[in-house]
Amino acid sequence: MTTSLVGSMFALPRCVYAMAEDGLLFKTFAQISDNTQVPLNAVVVFGAATSIIALLFDIETLVEFLSIGTLLAYTIVSACVIVLRYRPTSSEGGITEGNGGRIRNWVPGQSWLSVPCPGAMVTWSVFLMIIGDSGVSVIFATGYARTMAGAIGSALFALVSLASFVMICLHHQNKAPVSFKVPFVPLVPAISMLVNILLMMHLAPVTWLRLVVWLAIGEDFHQNFQFSSKHLLD
């Protein structure tokens, strides 16, 4: 609980600040206090919201809900690391530069593998890898891996995930110089995705239901907020 409190008081307001700066939340959450140099409105509102939620729910529910949210966020981050690493650099005129996201020259089937725009095949491969990892995780989490059908199913899902990983490796990475890059891409993010998804599948079904409801509420709020903001600007 102490860790969650620290996260809600320090990390969460800064995430809210970034979202407000991008227009995804109210602009008042992006206001920086002159005295403290922190987004004070975001700290107060979301710190209070965290305290209320902690009072209403028991510790087991909070732990599982926090776990599935954190693991989902880490999975998305790992997927984005792969997608961004293989996304080509775009110039000001919208023209892509370098070989980032393009299939390697020695790979056979250049005629049809190079049809999508650079990086598109990697994005689809990441999507298929998530499906494969999810299938394997569900089979192992439910215990069906001990049956013949479960073993065959897990092998097929693992094959999909492995084929997607190989397809990603067949593309050129973006070599643009940045201050920091995750090492051993796509291996490290792929392992991270598999472990996170496997842990998520071991959580209770009611936790997944809470996550779906929470995401639906967030999506509804986002759509209404975007519509209201656009209407006010017009």
CSV table of N, CA and C in Angstrom, one decimal, residues 16 30 45 54 60 63-64 69 72 74 81 95 104 128 164 167 201 224:
chain,number,residue,atom,x,y,z
A,16,VAL,N,-0.7,12.0,-15.6
A,16,VAL,CA,-1.9,12.8,-15.9
A,16,VAL,C,-1.5,14.2,-16.5
A,30,ALA,N,-2.8,20.1,-16.3
A,30,ALA,CA,-1.5,20.4,-16.8
A,30,ALA,C,-0.9,21.7,-16.2
A,45,VAL,N,-6.3,15.9,-6.9
A,45,VAL,CA,-7.5,15.2,-7.4
A,45,VAL,C,-7.2,13.7,-7.4
A,54,ALA,N,-8.9,3.1,-2.1
A,54,ALA,CA,-8.3,2.3,-1.1
A,54,ALA,C,-9.2,2.0,0.1
A,60,GLU,N,-7.1,-7.5,-1.1
A,60,GLU,CA,-6.9,-8.5,-2.2
A,60,GLU,C,-7.4,-8.0,-3.5
A,63,VAL,N,-4.9,-5.4,-4.8
A,63,VAL,CA,-3.7,-6.0,-5.3
A,63,VAL,C,-3.8,-6.6,-6.7
A,64,GLU,N,-4.9,-7.4,-6.9
A,64,GLU,CA,-5.2,-8.0,-8.2
A,64,GLU,C,-5.4,-6.9,-9.2
A,69,GLY,N,-3.5,-4.1,-14.1
A,69,GLY,CA,-3.2,-2.8,-14.7
A,69,GLY,C,-1.8,-2.6,-15.0
A,72,LEU,N,-0.5,-5.1,-17.7
A,72,LEU,CA,-1.0,-4.7,-19.1
A,72,LEU,C,-0.2,-3.5,-19.6
A,74,TYR,N,2.9,-2.7,-18.8
A,74,TYR,CA,4.2,-3.2,-19.2
A,74,TYR,C,4.2,-4.0,-20.5
A,81,VAL,N,8.0,-0.8,-27.8
A,81,VAL,CA,9.5,-0.8,-28.0
A,81,VAL,C,9.8,-1.5,-29.3
A,95,ILE,N,8.8,11.9,-46.0
A,95,ILE,CA,9.5,10.9,-46.7
A,95,ILE,C,10.3,10.1,-45.7
A,104,ARG,N,15.1,-7.3,-44.9
A,104,ARG,CA,16.5,-7.5,-45.2
A,104,ARG,C,16.6,-8.0,-46.7
A,128,LEU,N,0.4,-10.6,-33.8
A,128,LEU,CA,0.3,-12.0,-33.8
A,128,LEU,C,1.0,-12.7,-32.6
A,164,SER,N,6.3,-15.2,-35.6
A,164,SER,CA,6.2,-13.7,-35.6
A,164,SER,C,7.5,-13.1,-35.1
A,167,MET,N,9.9,-13.3,-38.0
A,167,MET,CA,9.5,-12.3,-39.0
A,167,MET,C,10.0,-10.9,-38.6
A,201,MET,N,-2.7,-14.0,-17.0
A,201,MET,CA,-3.7,-15.1,-17.2
A,201,MET,C,-3.9,-15.9,-15.9
A,224,ASN,N,-16.4,11.1,-25.0
A,224,ASN,CA,-17.2,12.3,-24.6
A,224,ASN,C,-16.4,13.5,-24.4
